[in-house]
Coordinates of C-alpha atoms and ligand atoms in Angstrom, one line a residue:
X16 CA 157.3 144.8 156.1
X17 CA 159.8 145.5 159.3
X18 CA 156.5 147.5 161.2
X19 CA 157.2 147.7 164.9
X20 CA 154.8 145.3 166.6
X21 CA 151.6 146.8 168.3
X22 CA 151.5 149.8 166.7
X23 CA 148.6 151.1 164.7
X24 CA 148.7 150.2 160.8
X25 CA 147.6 154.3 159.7
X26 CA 145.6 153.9 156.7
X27 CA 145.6 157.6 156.3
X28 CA 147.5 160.3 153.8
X29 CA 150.2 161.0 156.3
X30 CA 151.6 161.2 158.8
X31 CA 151.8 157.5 158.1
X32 CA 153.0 154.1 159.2
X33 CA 156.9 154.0 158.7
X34 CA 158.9 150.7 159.0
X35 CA 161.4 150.2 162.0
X36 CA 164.5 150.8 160.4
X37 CA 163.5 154.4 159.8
X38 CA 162.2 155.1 163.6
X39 CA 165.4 153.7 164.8
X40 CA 167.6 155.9 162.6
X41 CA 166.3 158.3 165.3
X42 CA 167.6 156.7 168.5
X43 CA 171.2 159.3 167.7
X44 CA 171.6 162.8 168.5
X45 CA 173.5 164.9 166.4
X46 CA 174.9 168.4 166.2
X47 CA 173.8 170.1 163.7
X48 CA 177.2 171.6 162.9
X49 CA 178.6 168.5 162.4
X50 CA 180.6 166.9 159.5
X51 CA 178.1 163.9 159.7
X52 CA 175.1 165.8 159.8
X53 CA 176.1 168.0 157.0
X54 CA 176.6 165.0 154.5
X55 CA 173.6 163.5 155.2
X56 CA 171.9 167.2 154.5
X57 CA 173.9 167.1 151.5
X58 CA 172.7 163.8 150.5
X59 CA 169.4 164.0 151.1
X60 CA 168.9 167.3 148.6
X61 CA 170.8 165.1 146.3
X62 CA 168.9 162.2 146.2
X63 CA 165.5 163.9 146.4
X64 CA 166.5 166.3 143.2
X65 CA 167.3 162.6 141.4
X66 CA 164.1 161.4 142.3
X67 CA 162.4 163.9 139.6
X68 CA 165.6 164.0 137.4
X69 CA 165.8 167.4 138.5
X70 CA 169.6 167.7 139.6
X71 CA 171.2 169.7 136.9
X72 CA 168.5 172.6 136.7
X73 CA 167.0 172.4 140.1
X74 CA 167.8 172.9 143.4
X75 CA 166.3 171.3 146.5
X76 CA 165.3 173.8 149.4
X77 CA 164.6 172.2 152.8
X78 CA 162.5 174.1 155.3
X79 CA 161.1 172.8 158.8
X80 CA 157.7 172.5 159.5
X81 CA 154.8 170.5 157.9
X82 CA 153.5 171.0 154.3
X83 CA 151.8 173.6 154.2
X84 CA 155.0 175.8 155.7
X85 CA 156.7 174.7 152.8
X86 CA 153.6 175.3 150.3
X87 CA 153.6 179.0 151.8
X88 CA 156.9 179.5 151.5
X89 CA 157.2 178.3 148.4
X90 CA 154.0 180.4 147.2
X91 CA 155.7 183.8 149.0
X92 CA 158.7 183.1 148.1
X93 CA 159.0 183.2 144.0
X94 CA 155.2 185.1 143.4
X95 CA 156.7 188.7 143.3
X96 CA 154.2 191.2 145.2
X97 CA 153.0 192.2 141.7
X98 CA 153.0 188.6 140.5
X99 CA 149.7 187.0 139.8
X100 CA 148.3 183.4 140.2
X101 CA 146.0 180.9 138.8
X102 CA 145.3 178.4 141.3
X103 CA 143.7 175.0 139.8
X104 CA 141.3 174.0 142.8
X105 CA 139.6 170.6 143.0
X106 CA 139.5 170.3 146.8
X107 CA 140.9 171.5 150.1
X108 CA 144.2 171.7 149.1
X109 CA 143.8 174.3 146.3
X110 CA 141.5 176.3 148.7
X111 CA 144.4 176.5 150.8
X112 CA 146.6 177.6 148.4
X113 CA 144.5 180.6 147.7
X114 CA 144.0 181.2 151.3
X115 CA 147.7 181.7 151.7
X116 CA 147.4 183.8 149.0
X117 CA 144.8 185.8 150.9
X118 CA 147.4 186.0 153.9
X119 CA 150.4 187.4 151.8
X120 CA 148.5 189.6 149.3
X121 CA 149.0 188.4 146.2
X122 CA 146.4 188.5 143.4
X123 CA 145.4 185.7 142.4
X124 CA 142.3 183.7 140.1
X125 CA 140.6 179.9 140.0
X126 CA 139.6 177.9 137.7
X127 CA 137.5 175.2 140.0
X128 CA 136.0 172.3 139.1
X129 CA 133.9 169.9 141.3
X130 CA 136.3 167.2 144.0
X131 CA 135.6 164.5 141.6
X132 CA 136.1 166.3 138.3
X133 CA 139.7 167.5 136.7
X134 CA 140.7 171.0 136.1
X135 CA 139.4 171.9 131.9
X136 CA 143.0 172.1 130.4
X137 CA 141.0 173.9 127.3
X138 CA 139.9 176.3 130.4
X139 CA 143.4 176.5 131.3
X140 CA 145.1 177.2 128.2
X141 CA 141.8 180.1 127.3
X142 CA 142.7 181.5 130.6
X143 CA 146.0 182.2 130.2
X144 CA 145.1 183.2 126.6
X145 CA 142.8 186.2 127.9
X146 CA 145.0 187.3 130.8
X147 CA 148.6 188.4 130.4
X148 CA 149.1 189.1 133.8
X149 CA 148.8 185.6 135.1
X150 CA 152.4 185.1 135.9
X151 CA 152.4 181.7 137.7
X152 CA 149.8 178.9 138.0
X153 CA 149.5 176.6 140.9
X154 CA 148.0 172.8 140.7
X155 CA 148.0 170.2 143.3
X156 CA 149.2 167.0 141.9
X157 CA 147.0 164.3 143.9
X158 CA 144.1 166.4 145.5
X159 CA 144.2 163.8 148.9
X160 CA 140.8 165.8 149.3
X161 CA 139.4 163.0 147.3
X162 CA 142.5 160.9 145.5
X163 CA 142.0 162.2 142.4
X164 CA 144.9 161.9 139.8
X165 CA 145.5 165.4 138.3
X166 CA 146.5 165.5 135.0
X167 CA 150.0 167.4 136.0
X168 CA 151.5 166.6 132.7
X169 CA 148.8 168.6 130.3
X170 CA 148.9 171.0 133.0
X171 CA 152.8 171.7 133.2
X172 CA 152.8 171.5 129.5
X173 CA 149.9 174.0 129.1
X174 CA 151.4 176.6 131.0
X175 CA 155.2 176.5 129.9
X176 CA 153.7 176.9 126.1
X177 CA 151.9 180.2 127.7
X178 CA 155.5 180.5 129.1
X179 CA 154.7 181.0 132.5
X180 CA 155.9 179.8 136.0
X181 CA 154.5 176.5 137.0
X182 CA 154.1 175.7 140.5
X183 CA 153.2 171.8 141.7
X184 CA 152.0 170.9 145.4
X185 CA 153.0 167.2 144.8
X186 CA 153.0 166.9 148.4
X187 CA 150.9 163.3 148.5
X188 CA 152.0 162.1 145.3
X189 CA 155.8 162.8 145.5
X190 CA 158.1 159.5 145.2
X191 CA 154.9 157.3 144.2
X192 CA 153.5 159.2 140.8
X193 CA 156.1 159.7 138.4
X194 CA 157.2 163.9 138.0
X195 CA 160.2 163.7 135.6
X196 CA 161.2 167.3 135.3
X197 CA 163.0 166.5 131.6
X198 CA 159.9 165.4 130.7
X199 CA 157.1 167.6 133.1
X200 CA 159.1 171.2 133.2
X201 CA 158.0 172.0 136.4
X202 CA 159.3 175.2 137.7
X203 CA 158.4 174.3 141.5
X204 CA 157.6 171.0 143.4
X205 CA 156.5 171.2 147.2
X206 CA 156.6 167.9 148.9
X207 CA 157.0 166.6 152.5
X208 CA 159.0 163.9 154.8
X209 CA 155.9 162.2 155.9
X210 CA 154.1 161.1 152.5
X211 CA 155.2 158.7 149.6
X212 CA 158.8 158.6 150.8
X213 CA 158.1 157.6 154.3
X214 CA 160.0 159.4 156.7
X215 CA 158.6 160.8 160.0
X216 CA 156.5 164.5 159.8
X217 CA 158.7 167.8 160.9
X218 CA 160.1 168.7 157.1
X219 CA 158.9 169.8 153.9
X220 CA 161.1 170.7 150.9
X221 CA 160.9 172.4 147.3
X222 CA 162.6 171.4 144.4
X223 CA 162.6 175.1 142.4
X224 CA 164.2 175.9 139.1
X225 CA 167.2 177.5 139.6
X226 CA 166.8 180.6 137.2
X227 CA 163.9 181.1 138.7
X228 CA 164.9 181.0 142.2
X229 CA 167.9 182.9 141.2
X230 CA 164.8 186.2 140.6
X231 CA 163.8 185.8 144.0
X232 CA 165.2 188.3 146.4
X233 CA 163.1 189.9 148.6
X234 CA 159.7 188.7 147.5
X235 CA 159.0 186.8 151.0
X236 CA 157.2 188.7 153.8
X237 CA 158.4 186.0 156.6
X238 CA 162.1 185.4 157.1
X239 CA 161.4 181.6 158.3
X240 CA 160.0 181.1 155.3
X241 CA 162.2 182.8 152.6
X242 CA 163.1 180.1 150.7
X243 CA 165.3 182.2 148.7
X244 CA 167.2 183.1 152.0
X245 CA 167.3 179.5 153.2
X246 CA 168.9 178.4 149.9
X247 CA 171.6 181.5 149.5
X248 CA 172.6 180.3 153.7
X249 CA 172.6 176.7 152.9
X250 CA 174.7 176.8 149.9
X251 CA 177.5 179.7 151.2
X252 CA 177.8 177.3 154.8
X253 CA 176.0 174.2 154.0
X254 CA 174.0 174.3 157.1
X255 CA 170.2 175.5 157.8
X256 CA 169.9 178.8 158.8
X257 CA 168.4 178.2 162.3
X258 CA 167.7 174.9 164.5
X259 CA 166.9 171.8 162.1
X260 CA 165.2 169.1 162.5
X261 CA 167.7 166.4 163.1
X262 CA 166.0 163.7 164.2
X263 CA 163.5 163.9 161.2
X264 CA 166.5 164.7 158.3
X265 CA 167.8 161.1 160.0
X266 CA 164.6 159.3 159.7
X267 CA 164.5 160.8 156.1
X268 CA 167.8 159.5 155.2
X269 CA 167.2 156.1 156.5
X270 CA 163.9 156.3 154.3
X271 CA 165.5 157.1 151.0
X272 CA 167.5 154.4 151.6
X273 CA 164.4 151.6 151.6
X274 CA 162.9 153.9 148.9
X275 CA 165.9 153.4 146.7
X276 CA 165.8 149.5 147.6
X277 CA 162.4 149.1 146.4
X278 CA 163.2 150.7 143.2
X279 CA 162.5 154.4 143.7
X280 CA 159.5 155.4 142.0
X281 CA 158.3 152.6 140.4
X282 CA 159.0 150.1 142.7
X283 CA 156.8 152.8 145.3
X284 CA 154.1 152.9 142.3
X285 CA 154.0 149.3 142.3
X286 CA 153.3 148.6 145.8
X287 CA 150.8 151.2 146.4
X288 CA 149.0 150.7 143.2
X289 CA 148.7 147.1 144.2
X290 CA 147.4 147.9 147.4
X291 CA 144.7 150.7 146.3
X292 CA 143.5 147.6 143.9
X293 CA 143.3 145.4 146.4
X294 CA 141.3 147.9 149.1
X295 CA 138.7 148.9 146.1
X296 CA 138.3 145.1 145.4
X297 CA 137.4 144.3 149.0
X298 CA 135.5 147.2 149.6
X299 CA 133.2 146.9 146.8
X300 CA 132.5 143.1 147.8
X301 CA 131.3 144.6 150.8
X302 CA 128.6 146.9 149.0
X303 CA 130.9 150.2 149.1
X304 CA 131.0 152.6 146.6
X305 CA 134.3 154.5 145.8
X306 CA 133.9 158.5 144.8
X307 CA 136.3 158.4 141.8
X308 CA 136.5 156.1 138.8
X309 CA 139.4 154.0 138.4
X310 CA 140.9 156.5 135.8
X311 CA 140.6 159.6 138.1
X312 CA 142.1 157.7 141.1
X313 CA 145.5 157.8 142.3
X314 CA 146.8 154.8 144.4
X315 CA 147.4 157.2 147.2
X316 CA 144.0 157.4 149.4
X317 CA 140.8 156.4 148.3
X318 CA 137.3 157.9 149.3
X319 CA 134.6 156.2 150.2
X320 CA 130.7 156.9 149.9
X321 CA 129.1 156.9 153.0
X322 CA 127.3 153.5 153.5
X323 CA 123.1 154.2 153.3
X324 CA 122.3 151.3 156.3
X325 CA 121.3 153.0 158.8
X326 CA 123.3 150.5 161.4
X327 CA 126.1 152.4 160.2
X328 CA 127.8 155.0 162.5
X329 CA 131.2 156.5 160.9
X330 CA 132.2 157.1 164.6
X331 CA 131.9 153.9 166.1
X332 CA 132.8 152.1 163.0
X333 CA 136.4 153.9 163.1
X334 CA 136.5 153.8 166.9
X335 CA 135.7 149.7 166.6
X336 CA 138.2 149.4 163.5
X337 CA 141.1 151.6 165.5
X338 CA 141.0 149.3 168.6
X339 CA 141.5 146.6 166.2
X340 CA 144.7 148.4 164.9
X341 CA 143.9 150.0 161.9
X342 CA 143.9 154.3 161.9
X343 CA 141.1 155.3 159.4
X344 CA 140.4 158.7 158.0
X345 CA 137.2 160.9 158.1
X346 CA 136.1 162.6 154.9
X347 CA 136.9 166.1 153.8
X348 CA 134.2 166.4 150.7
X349 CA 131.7 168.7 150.4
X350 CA 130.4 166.7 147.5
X351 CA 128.9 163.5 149.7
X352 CA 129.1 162.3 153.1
X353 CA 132.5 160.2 152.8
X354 CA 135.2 158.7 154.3
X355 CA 138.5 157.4 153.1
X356 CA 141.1 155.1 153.5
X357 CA 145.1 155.8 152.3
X358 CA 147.3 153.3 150.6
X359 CA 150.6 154.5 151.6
X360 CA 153.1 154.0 154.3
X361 CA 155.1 151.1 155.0
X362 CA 152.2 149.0 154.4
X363 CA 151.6 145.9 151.9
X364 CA 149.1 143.8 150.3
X365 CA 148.7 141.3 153.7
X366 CA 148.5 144.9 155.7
X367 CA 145.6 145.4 153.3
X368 CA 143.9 142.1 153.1
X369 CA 143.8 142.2 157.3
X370 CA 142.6 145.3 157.6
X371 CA 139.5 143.9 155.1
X372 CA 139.4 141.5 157.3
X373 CA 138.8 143.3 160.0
X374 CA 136.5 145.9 158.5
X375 CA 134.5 143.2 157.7
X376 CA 133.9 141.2 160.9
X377 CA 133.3 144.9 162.7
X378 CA 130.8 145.5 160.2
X379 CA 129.4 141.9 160.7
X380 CA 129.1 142.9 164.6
X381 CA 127.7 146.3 164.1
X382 CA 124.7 144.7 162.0
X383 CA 125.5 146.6 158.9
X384 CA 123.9 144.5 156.0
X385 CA 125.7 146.7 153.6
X386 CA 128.4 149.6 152.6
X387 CA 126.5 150.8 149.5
X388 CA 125.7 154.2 150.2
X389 CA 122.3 155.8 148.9
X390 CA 121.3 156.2 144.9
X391 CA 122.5 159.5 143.9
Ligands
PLP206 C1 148.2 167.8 148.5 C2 148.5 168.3 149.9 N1 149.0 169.6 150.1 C3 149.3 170.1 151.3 C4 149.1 169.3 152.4 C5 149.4 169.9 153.7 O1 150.4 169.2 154.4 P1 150.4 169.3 156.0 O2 149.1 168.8 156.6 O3 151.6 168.5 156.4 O4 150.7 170.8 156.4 C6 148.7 168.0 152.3 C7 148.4 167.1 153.5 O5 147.9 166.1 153.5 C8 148.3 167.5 151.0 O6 147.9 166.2 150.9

């Protein structure tokens, strides 16, 4: 991997390690009324609508900020003020769905299950049954909560036979997990520059069906994020409506160009599938216990139990593990004590192996026998 040398490896969900070539595409200023700057705009709505075969019904809406701007705007954007939503909540990310909810007033319901569980597609497909106002539902693709693999395909599938508008935070799985819309009939897909495609944090985007979007006037209560505002300005004079991020939209560029190299999404599945494999393997020879089972767990971040020795301290193990150049990431669970560990960035199977490597000699020198945590 082209990694610029000393800097951390970030085993975390983002913002994550990025290769060279994409820092350096930064080292330009550009105005952002200029021809150049427009293509690349232009281009890089292009190519992210191809990524989920999305390009002839679908149009890509850019906005600045991190994920959750776009995941709000996206939310207040196409749920009218009467509109009402069923949110599909397995972790943190789902909460905050419904707490944006909470913020714009819009009526909403759950179906929740536990961090490590699935949502009940029979649940789903009863609920929307019994309650003809649900008019959109909302599901978060990977829940980086825990790692777990939604199953966004039932979902999507569910909800378009109940005919209603389907809404997909795909923010951590986006580029890496396959989300055809030809095959997955999404209506919305929020995603971010910083995740699976490997570009530097500052921009989110949604990919929205057009007919959909097309309905949208005047449902968002924030101008900055209107996403039906941003897309009417954008298309009439092909620029964003205020200051964008140029810098990042250049780093993004330069990453969809290493993401199209390694063979788009498979080639992104590959590598990170090979790497989550590779970190459960040498965690578990170490004695640690991994929340999800290997058919719940996306190869995007894996959680870890919290190791039972008591010569284990999460704080000075990630203090002793960053000095040694790996960025680790506390747990978010309210299931178990935890921590986890990502599997994306520009990062490959040696990255992995020497950050084993060094997990294990720091645990070694912290006189932890063991990572298995304590019987449930
Ligand atoms: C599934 C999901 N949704 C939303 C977000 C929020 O993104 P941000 O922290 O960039 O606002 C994240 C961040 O990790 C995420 O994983």
């Amino acid at each position: 991997m082209t990694l610029t040398p000393n800097d951390p490896r970030l085993l975390t969900p983002g913002p994550l390690t990025t290769s060279h070539k994409t820092k350096k595409a930064m080292l330009h200023d550009w105005g952002s009324r200029d021809q150049n700057f427009i293509a690349m705009n232009a281009r890089m709505c292009d190519r992210l609508l191809a990524i989920a075969n999305a390009s002839d019904t679908h149009v890509c809406v850019p906005l600045q900020g991190s994920g959750t701007f776009v995941v709000e705007a996206a939310l207040c954007t196409l749920i009218p003020h009467d509109g009402k939503a069923l949110i599909l909540i397995n972790g943190a990310y789902g909460h905050r769905m419904g707490k944006i909810l909470d913020y714009t007033g819009r009526a909403y319901v759950i179906h929740e299950t536990s961090e490590d569980q699935p949502p009940s597609i029979d649940a789903l497909d009863q609920a929307l049954t019994e309650d003809p106002d649900i008019s959109h539902v909302l599901a978060v693709h990977c829940e980086t909560t825990s790692g777990i693999l939604n199953p966004v395909e039932e979902v999507v599938r569910t909800v378009k036979t109940h005919d209603r508008v389907m809404i997909v935070d795909a923010m951590s799985a986006f580029g890496a997990i396959e989300l055809d819309s030809t095959q997955v009939p999404f209506d919305a897909v929020m995603a971010s520059s910083n995740k699976c495609l490997e570009g530097v944090p500052g921009m989110g985007f949604a990919l929205i069906r057009e007919s959909v979007l097309a309905e949208c006037e005047g449902n968002a209560h924030s101008l900055c994020l209107d996403l039906y505002d941003q897309w009417q300005v954008m298309r009439s004079t092909t620029q964003w409506r205020f200051t964008p991020p140029t810098h990042v939209i250049a780093a993004f560029d330069a990453a969809i160009d290493q993401f199209e190299a390694e063979g788009g999404v498979a080639g992104r599945h590959k590598r990170y599938s090979e790497n989550c494999r590779i970190l459960i393997k040498g965690m578990c020879a170490l004695g640690f216990a991994p929340l999800l089972s290997d058919n719940l767990q996306a190869p995007i971040i894996v959680t870890f139990k919290m190791p039972a020795d008591p010569a284990f301290d999460f704080q000075e193990f990630y203090d002793r593990v960053k000095e040694n150049g790996y960025v680790l990431y506390p747990g978010k669970l309210t299931v178990a004590p935890s921590f986890r560990i990502g599997c994306i960035g520009h990062l490959d199977a040696d990255d992995i192996h020497a950050a084993l490597a060094v997990i294990k000699r720091i645990l070694g020198d912290m006189g932890v026998k063991n990572g298995a945590p304590t019987a449930a």
